[in-house]
Structure formats: C-alpha cells, structure tokens
Coordinates of N, CA, C and O in Angstrom, one line a residue:
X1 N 171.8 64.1 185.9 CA 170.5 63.8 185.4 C 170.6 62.5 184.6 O 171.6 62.1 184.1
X2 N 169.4 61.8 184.6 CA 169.5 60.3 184.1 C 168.4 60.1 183.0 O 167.4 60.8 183.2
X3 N 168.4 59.3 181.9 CA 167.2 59.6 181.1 C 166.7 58.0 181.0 O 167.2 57.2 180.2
X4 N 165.8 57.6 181.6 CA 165.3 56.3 180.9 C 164.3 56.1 179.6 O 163.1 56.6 179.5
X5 N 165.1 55.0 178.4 CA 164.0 55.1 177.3 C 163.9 53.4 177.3 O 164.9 52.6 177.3
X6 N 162.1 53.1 177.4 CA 162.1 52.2 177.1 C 162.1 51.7 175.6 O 162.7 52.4 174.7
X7 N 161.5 50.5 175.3 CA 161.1 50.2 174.1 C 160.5 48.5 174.0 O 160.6 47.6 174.9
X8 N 159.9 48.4 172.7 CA 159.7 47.1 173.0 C 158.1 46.5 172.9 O 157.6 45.4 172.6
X9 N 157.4 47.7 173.1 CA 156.0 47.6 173.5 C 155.1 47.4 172.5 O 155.8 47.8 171.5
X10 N 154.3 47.1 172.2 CA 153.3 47.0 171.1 C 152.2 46.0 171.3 O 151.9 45.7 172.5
X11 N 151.8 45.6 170.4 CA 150.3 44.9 169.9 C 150.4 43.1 170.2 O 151.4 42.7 169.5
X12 N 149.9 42.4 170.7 CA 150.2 40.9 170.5 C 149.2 40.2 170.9 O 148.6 40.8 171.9
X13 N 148.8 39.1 170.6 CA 147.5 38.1 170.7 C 147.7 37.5 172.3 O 148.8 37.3 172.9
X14 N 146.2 37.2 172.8 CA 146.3 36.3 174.1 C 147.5 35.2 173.7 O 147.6 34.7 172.6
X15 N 148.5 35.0 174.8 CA 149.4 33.7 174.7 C 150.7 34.5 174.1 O 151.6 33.6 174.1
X16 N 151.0 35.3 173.8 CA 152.0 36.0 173.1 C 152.8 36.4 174.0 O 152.5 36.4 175.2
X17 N 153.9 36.8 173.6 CA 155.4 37.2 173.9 C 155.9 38.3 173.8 O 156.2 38.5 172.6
X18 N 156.1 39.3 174.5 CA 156.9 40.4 174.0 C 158.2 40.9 175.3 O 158.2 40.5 176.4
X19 N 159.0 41.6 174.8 CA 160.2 41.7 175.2 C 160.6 43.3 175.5 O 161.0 43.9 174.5
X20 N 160.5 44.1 176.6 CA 160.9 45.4 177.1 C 162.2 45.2 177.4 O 162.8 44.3 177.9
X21 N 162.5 46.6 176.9 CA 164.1 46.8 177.3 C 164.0 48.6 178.0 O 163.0 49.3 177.9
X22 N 165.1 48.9 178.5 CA 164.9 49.6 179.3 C 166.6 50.1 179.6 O 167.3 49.4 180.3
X23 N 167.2 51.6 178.8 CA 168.6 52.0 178.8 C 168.3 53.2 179.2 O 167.4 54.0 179.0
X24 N 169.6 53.3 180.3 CA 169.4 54.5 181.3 C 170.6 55.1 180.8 O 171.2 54.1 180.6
X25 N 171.3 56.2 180.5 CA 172.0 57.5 180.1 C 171.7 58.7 181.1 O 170.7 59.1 181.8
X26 N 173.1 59.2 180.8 CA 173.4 60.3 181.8 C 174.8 61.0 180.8 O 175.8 60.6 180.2
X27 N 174.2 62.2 181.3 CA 175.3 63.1 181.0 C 176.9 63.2 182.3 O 178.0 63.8 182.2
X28 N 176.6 62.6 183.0 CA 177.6 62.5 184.0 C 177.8 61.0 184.6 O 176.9 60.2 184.3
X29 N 178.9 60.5 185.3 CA 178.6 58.8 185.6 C 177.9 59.0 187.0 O 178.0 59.9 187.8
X30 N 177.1 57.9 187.0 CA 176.5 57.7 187.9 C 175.9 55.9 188.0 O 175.7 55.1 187.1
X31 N 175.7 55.9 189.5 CA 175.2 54.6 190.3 C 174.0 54.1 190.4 O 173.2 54.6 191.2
X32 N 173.3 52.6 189.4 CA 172.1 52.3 189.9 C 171.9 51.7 190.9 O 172.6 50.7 191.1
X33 N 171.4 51.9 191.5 CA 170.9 50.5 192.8 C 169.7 49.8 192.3 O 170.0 48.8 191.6
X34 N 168.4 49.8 192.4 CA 168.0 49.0 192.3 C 166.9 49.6 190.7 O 166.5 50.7 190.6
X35 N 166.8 48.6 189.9 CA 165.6 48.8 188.4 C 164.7 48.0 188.3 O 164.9 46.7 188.4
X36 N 163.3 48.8 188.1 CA 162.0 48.1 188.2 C 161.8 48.5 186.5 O 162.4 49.2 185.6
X37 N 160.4 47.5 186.9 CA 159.3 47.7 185.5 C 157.5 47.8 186.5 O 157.1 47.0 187.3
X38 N 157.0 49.0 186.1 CA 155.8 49.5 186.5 C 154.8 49.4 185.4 O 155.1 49.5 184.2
X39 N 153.8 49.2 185.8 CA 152.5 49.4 184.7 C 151.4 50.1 185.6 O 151.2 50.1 186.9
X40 N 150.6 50.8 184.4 CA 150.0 51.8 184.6 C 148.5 51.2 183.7 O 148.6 50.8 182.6
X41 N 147.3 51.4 184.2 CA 145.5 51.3 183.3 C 145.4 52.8 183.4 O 146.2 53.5 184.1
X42 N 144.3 53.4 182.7 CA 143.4 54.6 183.0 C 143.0 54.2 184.4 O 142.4 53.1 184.6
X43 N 143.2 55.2 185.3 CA 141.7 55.0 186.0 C 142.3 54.5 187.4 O 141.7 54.6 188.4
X44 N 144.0 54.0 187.3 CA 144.3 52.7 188.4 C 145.8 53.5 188.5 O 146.5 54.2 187.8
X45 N 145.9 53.0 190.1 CA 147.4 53.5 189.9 C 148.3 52.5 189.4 O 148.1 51.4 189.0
X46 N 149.6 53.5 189.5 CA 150.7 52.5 189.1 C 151.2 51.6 189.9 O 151.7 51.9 191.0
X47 N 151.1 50.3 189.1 CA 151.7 49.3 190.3 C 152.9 48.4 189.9 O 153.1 48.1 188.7
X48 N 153.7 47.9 190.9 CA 155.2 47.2 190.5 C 154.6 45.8 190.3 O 154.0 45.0 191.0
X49 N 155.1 45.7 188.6 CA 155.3 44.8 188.4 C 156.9 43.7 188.5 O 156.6 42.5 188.6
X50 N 158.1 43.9 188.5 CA 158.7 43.1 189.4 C 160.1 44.1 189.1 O 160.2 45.0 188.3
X51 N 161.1 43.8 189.9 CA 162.3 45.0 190.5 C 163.3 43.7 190.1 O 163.1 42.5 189.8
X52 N 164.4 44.7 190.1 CA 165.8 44.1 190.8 C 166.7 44.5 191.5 O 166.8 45.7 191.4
X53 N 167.4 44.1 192.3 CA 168.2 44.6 193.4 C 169.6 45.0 192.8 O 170.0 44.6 191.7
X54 N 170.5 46.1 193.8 CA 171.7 46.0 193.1 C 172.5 44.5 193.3 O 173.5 44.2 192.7
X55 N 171.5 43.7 194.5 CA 172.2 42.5 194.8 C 171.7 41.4 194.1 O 171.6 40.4 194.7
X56 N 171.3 41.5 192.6 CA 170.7 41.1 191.8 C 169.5 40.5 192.5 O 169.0 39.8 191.6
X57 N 168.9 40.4 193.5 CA 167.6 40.0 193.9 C 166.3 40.6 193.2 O 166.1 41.8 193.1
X58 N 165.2 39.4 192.8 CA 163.9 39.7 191.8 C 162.7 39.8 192.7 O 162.7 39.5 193.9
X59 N 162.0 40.0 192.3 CA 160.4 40.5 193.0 C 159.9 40.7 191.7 O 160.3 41.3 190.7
X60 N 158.5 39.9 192.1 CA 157.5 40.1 191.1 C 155.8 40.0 192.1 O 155.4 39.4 193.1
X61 N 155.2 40.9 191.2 CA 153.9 40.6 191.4 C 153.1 39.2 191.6 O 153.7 38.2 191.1
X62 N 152.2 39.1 192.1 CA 151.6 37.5 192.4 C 151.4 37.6 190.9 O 152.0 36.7 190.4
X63 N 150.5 38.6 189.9 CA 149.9 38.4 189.1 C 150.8 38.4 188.0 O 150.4 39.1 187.0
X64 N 152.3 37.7 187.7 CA 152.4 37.8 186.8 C 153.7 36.7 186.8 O 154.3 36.2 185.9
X65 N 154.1 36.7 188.6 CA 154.9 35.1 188.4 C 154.5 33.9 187.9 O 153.4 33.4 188.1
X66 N 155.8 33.5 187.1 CA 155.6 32.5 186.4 C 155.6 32.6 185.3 O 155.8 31.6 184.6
X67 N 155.3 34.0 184.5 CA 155.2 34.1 183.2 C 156.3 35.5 182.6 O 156.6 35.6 181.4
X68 N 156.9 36.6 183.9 CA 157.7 37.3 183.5 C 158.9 37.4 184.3 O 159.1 37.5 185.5
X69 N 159.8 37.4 183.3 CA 161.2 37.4 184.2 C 161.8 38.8 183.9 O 161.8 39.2 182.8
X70 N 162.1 39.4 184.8 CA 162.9 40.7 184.6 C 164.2 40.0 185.1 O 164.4 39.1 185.9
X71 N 165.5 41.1 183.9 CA 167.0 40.9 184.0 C 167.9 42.0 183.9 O 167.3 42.8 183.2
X72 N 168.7 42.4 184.2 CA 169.5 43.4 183.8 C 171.3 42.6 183.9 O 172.0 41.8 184.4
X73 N 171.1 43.9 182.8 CA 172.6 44.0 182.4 C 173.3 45.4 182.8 O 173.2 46.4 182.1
X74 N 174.1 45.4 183.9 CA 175.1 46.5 184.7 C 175.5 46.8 183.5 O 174.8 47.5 182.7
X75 N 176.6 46.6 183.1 CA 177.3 46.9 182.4 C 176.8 47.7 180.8 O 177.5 48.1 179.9
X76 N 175.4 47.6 180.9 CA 175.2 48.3 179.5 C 173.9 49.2 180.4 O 173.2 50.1 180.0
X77 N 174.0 48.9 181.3 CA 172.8 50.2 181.9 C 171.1 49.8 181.9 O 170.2 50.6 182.2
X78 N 171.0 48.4 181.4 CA 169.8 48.1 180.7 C 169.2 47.6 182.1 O 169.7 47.5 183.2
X79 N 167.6 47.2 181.4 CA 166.9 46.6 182.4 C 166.2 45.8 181.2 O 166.3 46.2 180.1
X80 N 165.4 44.4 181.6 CA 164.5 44.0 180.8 C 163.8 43.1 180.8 O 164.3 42.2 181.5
X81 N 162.7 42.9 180.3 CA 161.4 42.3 181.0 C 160.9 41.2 179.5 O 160.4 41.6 178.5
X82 N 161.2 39.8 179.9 CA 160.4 39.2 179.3 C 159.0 38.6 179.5 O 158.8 37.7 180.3
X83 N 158.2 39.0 178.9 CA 156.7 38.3 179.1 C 156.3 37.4 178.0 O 156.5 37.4 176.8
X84 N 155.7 36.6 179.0 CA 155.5 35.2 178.1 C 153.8 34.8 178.7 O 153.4 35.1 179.8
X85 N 153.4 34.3 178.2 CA 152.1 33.8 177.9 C 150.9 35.0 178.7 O 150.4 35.1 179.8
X86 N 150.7 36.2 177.3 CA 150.3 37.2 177.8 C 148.7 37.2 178.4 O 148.0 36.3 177.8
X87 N 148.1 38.0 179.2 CA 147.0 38.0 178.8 C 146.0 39.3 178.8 O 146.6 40.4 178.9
X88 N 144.7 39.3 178.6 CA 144.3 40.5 177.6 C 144.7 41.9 179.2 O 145.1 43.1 179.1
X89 N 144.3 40.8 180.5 CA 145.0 42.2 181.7 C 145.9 42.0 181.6 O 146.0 41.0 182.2
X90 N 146.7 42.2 181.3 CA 148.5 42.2 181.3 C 148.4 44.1 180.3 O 149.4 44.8 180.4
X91 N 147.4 44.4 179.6 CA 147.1 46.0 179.1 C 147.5 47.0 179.7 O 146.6 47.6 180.3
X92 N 148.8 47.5 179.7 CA 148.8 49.0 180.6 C 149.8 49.6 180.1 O 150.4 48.8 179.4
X93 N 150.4 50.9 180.1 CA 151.6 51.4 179.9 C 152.6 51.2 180.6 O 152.5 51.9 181.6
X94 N 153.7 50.6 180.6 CA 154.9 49.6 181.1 C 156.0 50.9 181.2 O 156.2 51.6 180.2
X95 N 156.7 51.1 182.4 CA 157.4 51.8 182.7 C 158.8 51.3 183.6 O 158.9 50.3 184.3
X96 N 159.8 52.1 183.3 CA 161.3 51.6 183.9 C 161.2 52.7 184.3 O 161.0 53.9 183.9
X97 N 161.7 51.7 186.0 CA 162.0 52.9 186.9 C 163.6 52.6 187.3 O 164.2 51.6 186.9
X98 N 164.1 53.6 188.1 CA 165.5 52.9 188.6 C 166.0 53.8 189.7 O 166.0 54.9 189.3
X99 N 166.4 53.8 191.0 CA 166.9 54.2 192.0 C 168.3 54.8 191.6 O 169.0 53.9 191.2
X100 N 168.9 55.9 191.7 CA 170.2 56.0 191.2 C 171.2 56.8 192.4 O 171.0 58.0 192.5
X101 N 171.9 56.4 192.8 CA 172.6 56.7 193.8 C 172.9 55.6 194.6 O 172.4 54.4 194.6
X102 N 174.5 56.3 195.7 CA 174.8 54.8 195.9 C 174.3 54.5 197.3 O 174.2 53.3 197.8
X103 N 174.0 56.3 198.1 CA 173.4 56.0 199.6 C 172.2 56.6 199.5 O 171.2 55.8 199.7
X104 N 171.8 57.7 199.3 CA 170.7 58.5 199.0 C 170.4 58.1 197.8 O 171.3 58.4 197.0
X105 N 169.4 57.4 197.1 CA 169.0 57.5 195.9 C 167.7 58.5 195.4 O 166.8 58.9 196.2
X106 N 167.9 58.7 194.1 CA 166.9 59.4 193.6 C 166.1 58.5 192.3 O 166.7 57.9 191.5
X107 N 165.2 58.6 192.3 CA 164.4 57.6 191.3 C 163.9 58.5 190.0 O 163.5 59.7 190.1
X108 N 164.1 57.8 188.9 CA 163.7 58.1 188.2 C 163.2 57.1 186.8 O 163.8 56.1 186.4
X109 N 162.2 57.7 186.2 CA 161.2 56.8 185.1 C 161.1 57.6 183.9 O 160.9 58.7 183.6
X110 N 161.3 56.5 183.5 CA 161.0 56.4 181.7 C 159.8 56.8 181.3 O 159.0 57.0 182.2
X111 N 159.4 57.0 179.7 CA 158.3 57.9 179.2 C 157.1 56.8 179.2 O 155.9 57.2 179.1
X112 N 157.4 55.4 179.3 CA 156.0 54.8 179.2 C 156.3 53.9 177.7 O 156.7 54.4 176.6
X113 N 156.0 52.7 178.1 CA 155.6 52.2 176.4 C 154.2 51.2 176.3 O 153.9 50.3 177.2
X114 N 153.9 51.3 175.8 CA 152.3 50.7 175.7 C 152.2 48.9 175.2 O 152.5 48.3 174.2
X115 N 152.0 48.8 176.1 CA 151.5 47.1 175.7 C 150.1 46.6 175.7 O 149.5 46.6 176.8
X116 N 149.5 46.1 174.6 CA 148.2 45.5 174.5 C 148.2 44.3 174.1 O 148.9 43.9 173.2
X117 N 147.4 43.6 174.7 CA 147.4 42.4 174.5 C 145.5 42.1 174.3 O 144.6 42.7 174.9
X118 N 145.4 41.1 173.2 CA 144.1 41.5 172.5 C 143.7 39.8 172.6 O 144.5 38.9 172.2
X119 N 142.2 39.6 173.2 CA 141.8 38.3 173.5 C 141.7 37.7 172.1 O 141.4 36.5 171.9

C-alpha cells in the first residue's frame, strides 16, 4: 500500500505563486513509474493537469503551459508543481496521482489540497 500526502495549497491573489509538493510512503518498497498532479471544480471532472514519466518526460495541459512546471525528486519519493502567474480558474482541489508498479501498475491519489486563487 502507498499513501500520497500533498501539501502546499492555500489562498493567493491573481498573479501569485504557490508551490505543491506531493510524498509518497509505503509500508513495503516499491516502484513509481509515472506522477501526476490533477485538479478537480464542483460540478466538473477531474482533469490532468501535467504528469511525469519514469523517463522524466513532462506533459501539461494547454491551459496552464508556460506558467506550471511539474518536477520530481526519485530519490525522496516527491512530486511537485510550481505555479506561477495564477489565475482566479486555476480554483480546484489539486491532487497527486502516481502509477506504482514496475509492469502492471496500480494508481494511486492523494487526499486533495485546495488552491484558490482570488481576482
């Protein structure tokens, strides 16, 4: 079993900056292959906001290249998402996902951390 906890999330003005992090734990060792960051509205599903590969390869949404870079760190289990010049849609609950296995993977996500961003 794998536990993802984000953090990071909170309150910030149009044009603002905030920074998600994203550490995965297990009671046994185990293999990531690939970690995302998802967001979530009332009402909308959840949609990928940008991944990484285990071949460090990035993907991002149209709606948010150019202003968020997702990074990870293997070696500490992390994932993490800087956003930069926010805006008031950029509003959703921000989620780390991560594929874990090295041929079959099983996915699994974090509790959600809330980002608003306020015109």
């Amino acid at each position: 079993q794998v536990q993802l906890v984000e953090s990071g999330g909170g309150l910030v003005q149009a044009g603002g900056s905030l920074r998600l992090s994203c550490v995965a734990s297990g009671t046994t060792m185990f293999y990531i292959n690939a970690m995302a960051w998802h967001r979530q509205v009332p009402g909308k599903q959840r949609e990928l906001v940008a991944s990484v590969g285990g071949d460090g390869a990035t993907n991002y949404a149209d709606s948010v290249k150019g202003r968020f870079t997702i990074s990870r760190d293997i070696a500490k289990n992390m994932v993490y998402l800087q956003m930069n010049s926010l805006k008031p849609e950029d509003t959703a609950v921000y989620y780390c996902h991560a594929d874990v296995g090295l041929v079959a993977t099983i996915p699994y996500w974090g509790q959600g951390t809330q980002v608003t961003v306020s015109s």
